[in-house]
Coordinates of C-alpha atoms in Angstrom, one line a residue:
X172 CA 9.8 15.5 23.3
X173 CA 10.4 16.0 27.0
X174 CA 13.5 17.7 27.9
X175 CA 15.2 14.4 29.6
X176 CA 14.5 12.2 27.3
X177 CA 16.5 14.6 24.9
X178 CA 19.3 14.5 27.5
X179 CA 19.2 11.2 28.4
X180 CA 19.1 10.5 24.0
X181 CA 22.5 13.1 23.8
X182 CA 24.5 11.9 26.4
X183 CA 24.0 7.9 26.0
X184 CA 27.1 5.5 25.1
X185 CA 25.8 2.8 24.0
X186 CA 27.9 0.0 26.0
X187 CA 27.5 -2.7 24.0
X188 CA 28.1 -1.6 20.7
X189 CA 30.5 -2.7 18.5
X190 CA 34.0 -0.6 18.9
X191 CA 36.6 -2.0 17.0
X192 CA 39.4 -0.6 19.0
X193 CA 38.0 -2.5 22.1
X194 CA 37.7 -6.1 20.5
X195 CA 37.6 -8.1 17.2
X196 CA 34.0 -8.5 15.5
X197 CA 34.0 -12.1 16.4
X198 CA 34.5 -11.8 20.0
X199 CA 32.1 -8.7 20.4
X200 CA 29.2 -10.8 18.3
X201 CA 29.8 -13.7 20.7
X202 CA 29.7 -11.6 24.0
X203 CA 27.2 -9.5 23.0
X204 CA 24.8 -11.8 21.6
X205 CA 25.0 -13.6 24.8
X206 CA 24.3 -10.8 26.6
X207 CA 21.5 -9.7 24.3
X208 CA 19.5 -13.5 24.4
X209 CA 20.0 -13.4 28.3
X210 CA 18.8 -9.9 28.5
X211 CA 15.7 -10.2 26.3
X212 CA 14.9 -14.0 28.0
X213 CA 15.4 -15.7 24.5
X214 CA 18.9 -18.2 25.6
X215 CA 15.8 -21.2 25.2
X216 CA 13.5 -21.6 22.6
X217 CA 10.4 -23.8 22.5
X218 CA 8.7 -25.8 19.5
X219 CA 5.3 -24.7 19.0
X220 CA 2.7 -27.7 19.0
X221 CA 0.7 -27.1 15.9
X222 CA -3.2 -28.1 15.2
X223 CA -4.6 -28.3 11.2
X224 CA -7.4 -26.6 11.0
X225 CA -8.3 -26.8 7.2
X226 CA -5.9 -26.8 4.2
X227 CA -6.9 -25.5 -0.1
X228 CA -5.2 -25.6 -3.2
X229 CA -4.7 -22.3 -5.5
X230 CA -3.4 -23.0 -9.3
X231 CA -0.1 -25.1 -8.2
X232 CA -0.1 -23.8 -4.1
X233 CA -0.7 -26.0 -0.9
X234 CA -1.8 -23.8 2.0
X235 CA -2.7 -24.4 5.3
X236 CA -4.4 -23.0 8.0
X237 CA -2.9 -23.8 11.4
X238 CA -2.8 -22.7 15.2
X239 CA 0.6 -22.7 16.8
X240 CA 0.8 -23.0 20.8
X241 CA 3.2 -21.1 22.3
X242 CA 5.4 -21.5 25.5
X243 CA 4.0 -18.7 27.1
X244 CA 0.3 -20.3 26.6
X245 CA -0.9 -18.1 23.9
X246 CA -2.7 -19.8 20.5
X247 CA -2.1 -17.8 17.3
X248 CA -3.4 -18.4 13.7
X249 CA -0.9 -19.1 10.7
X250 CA -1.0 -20.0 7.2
X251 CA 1.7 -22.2 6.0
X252 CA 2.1 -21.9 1.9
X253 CA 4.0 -24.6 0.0
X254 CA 4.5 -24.6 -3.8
X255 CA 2.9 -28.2 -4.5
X256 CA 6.5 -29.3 -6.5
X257 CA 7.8 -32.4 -4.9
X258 CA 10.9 -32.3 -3.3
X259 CA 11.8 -30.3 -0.2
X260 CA 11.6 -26.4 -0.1
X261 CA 13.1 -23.5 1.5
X262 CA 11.7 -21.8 4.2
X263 CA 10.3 -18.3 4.5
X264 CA 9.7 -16.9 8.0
X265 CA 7.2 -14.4 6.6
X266 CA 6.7 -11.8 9.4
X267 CA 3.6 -9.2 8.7
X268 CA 3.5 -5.3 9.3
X269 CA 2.2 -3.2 12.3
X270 CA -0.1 0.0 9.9
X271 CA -2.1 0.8 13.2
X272 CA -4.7 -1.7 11.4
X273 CA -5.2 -5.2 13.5
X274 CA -8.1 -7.0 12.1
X275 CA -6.0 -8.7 9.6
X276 CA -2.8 -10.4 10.4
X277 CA -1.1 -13.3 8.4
X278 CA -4.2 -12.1 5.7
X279 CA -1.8 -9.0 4.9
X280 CA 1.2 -11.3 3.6
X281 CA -0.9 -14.4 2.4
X282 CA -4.2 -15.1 0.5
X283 CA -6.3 -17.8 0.5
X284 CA -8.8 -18.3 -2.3
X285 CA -11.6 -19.1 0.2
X286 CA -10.8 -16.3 2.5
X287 CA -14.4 -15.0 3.9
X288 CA -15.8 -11.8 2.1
X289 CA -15.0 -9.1 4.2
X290 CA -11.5 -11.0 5.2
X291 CA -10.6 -10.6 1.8
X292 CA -11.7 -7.4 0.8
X293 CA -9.5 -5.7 3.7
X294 CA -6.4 -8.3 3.0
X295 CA -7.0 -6.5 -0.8
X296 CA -7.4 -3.5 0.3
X297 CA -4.0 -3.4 2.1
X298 CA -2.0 -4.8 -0.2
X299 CA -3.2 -2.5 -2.3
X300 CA -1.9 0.2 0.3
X301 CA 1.2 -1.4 1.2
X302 CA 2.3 -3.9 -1.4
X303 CA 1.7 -2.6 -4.6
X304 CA -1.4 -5.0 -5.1
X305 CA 0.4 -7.9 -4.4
X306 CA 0.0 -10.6 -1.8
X307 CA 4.2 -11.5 -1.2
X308 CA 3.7 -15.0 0.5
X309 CA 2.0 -16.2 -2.9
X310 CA 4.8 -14.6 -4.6
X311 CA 7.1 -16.3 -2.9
X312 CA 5.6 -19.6 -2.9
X313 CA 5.5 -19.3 -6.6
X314 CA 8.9 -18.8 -6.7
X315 CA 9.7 -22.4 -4.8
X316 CA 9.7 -21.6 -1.0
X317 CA 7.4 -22.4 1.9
X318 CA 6.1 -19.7 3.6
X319 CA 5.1 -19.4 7.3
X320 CA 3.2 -16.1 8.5
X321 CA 1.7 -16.1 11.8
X322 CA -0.8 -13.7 13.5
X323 CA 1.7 -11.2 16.4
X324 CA -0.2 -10.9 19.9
X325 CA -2.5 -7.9 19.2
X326 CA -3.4 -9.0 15.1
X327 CA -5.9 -11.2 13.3
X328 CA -7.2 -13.9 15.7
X329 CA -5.6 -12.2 18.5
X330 CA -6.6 -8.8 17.7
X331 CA -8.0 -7.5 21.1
X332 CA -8.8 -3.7 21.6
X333 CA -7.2 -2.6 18.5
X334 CA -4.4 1.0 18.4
X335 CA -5.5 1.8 21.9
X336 CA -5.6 -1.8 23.5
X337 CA -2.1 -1.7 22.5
X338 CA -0.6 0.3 25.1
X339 CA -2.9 -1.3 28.0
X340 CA -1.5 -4.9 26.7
X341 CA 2.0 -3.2 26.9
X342 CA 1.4 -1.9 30.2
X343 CA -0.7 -5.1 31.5
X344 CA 2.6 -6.8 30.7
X345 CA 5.0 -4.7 32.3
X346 CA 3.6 -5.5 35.7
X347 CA 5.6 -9.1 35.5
X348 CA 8.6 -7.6 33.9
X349 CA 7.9 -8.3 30.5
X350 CA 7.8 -6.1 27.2
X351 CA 5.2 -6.4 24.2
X352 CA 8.2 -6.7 22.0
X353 CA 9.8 -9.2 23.6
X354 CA 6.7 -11.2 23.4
X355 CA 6.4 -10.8 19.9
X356 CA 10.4 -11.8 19.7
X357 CA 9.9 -15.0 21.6
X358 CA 6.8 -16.5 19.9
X359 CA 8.8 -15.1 16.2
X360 CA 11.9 -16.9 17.0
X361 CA 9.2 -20.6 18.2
X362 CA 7.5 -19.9 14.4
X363 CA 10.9 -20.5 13.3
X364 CA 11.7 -23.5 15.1
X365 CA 8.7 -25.0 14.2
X366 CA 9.2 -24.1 10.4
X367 CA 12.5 -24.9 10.0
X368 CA 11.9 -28.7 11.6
X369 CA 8.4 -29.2 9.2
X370 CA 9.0 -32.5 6.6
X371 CA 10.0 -30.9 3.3
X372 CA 11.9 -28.0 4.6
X373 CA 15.3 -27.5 4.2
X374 CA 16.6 -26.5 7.3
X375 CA 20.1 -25.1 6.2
X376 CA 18.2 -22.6 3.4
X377 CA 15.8 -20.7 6.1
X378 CA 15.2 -17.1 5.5
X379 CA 13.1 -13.7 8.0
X380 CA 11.6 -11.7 5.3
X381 CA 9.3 -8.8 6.6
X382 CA 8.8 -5.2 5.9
X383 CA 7.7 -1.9 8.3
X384 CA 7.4 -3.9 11.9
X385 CA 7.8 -7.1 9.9
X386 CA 11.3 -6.0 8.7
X387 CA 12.1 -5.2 12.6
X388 CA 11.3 -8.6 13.5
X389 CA 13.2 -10.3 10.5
X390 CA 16.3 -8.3 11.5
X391 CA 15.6 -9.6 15.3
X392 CA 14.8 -12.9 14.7
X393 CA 18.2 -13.3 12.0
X394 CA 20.0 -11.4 14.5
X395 CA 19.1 -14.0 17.2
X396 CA 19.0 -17.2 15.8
X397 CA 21.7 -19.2 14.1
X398 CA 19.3 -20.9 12.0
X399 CA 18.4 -17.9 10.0
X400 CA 20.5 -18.2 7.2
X401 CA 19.3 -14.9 5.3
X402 CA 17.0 -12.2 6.5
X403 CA 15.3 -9.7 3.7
X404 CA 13.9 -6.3 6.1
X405 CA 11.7 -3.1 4.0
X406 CA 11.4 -0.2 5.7
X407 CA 12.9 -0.5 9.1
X408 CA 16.2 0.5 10.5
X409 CA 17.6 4.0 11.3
X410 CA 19.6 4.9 14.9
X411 CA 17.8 5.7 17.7
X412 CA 19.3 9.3 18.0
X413 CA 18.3 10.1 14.2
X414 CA 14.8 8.2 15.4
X415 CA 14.3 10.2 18.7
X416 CA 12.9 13.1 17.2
X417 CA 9.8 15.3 17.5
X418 CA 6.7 13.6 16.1
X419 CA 8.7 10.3 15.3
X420 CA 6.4 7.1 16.2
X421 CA 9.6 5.9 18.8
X422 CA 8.0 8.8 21.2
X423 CA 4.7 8.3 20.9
X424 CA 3.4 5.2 23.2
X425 CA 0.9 2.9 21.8
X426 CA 2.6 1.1 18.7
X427 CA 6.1 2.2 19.9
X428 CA 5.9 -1.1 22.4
X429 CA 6.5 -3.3 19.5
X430 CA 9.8 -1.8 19.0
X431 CA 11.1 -1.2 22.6
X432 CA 13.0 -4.0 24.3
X433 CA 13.8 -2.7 28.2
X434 CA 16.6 -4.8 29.1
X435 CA 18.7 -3.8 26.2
X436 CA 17.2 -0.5 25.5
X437 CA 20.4 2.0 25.7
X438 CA 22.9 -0.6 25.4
X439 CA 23.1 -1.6 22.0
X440 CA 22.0 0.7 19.2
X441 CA 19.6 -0.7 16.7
X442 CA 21.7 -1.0 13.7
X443 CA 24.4 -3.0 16.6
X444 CA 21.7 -5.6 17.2
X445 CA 20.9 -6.1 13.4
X446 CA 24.3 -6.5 12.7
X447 CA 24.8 -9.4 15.2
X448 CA 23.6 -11.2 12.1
X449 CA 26.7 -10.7 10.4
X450 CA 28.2 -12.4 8.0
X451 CA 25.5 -13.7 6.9
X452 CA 23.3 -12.5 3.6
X453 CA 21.0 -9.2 4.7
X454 CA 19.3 -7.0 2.5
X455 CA 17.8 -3.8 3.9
X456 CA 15.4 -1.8 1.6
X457 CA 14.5 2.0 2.2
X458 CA 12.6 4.2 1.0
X459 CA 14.3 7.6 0.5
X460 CA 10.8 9.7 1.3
X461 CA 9.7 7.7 3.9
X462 CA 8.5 9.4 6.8
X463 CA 9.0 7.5 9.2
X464 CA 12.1 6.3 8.4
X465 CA 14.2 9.2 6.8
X466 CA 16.9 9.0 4.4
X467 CA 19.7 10.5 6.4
X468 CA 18.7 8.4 9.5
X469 CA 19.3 5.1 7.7
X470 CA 21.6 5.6 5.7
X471 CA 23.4 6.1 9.1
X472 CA 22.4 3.1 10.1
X473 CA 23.5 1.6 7.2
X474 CA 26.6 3.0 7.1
X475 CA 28.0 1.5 10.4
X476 CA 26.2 -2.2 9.5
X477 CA 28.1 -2.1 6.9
X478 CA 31.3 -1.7 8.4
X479 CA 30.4 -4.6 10.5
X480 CA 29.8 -6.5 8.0
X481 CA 33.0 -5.7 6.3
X482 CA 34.8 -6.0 9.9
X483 CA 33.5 -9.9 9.7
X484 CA 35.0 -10.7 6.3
X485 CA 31.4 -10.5 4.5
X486 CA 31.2 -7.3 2.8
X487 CA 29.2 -7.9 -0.3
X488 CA 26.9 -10.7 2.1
X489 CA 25.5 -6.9 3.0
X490 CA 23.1 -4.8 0.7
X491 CA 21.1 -1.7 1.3
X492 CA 19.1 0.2 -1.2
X493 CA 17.1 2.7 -1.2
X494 CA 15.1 4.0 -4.2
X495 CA 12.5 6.6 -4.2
X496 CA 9.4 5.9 -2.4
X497 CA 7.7 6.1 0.8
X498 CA 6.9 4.0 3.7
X499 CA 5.7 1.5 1.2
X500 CA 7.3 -2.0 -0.2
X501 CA 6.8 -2.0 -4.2
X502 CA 6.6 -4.7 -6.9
X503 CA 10.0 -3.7 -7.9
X504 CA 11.2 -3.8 -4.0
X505 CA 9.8 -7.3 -4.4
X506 CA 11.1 -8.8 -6.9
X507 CA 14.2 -7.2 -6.1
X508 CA 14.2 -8.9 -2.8
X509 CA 13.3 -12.4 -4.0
X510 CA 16.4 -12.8 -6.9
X511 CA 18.3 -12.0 -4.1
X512 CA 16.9 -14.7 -1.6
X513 CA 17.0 -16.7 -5.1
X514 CA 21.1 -15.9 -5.7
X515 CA 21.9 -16.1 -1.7
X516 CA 19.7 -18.8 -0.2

């Protein structure tokens, strides 16, 4: 860690935090959210035009494959899994992991019985790594929601050059004043829109539910938008001063562009920004050996949501728990997280 990026970490005040002997929590969310959507480009958000590209049935599921169109031009791949129950649904805004693996997207989250050979062997293969053997959009749809997970710029359909292509995109994009992550943010926060207003959706019972990268962007995308009426993030939150350490992936280049945002970056502290997404429900899981993520960091992080939380009348609408594993998200982390969506959605 160069020695001015460790100055530059020690010395920072981040401006637009929340300080509650400068203003009330409702007047510093409505500022600084303003500030934050102006800053990252996101005060106007597109629909997505969608195209059907083929559609299956699994033992009581309806899934589709789709391509959503983006403002920005780009074409991404999504599955779109509905429990086959009539009557309308809520949504899930189901938001896949970074792993340093891009060949599979929206295959990490959801399964399709018909996937092609190879496709499923590595979507099996990862949930294997990561999700305890379980695919969590089928979960969820068997639980009664419809589930949206599209493929992020750099994934699936759009995978490109792979771990190293990552930084060159990063860098390709910086020349017009634009950041990977913000990228990401935008087409996330369109995937919503277009979820949200799909027939048999209920648009006042819409959930972000991701974990590792995919937690980052739920917290983002609940953060930013007002229709997000719950957000469920694994493995993603600490401060950036207990994240700015030797060997940490925040120093490292490469997938570190899917978490930087420039125009905000030093202003608002990570655990801030999430917190704009107060009062509403939020559940953070942790893992108390994960690496990436340690203990101490977020429970620091936690431990000022929290008051933020509590500062904007909502302190139980706030849970974070941690239980004893790595940088992984569990069965148990599962089904913890989906009787909660069940209880608060």
């Amino acid at each position: 860690m160069p020695d001015l990026a460790r100055r530059l970490r020690d010395r920072n005040v981040f401006a637009w935090n929340f300080d509650p002997a400068m203003s009330d929590v409702v007047t510093w969310r409505s500022t600084t959210l303003a500030a934050v959507r102006g800053a990252l480009g996101v005060e106007h958000v597109a629909m997505p035009s969608a195209t059907h590209l083929a559609e299956w049935a699994d033992d009581g599921l309806l899934g589709q494959h789709l391509q959503l169109g983006f403002s920005n031009g780009e074409a991404a791949d999504a599955y779109l899994l509905r429990p086959s129950a009539k009557g309308p649904t809520p949504g899930i805004l189901l938001l896949h992991d970074h792993g340093s693996f891009f060949s599979i997207g929206r295959q990490k989250l959801i399964r399709r019985p018909d996937e092609p050979r190879e496709t499923a062997a590595l979507s099996d293969e990862w949930v294997a790594r990561l999700y305890g053997g379980r695919h969590i959009g089928n979960a969820l749809a068997r639980r009664g929601y419809s589930v949206l997970c599209v493929d992020a710029l750099g994934w699936g359909g759009r995978a490109g050059t792979g771990y190293e292509g990552q930084q060159a995109l990063a860098a390709n994009l910086m020349q017009f004043g634009q950041s990977l992550a913000g990228v990401v943010l935008q087409e996330d926060l369109e995937a919503l829109t277009f979820l949200r207003h799909l027939e048999g959706i209920l648009p006042e019972r819409v959930a972000s539910f991701g974990f590792s990268m995919g937690g980052a962007r739920a917290w983002q995308v609940a953060a930013l938008s007002h229709y997000v009426k719950a957000c469920v993030s694994g493995g993603w939150m600490g401060t950036l001063a207990g994240l700015m350490q030797p060997g940490s992936n925040q120093l490292r280049g490469q997938s570190a562009f899917y978490m930087l945002h420039p125009g905000i970056a030093g202003r608002i502290d990570y655990p801030h920004f999430a917190a704009l997404a107060a009062p509403k429900p939020a559940l953070f899981l942790s893992g108390r050996e994960d690496r990436h993520f340690p203990e101490a960091v977020s429970a620091e992080a936690f431990r000022q949501m929290r008051a933020i939380w509590e500062a904007s009348g909502a302190p139980d609408a706030f849970q974070a728990r941690a239980t004893p594993v790595g940088h992984v998200f569990t069965v148990e982390q599962q089904e913890d997280a989906i009787a909660w969506l069940d209880r608060v959605l």
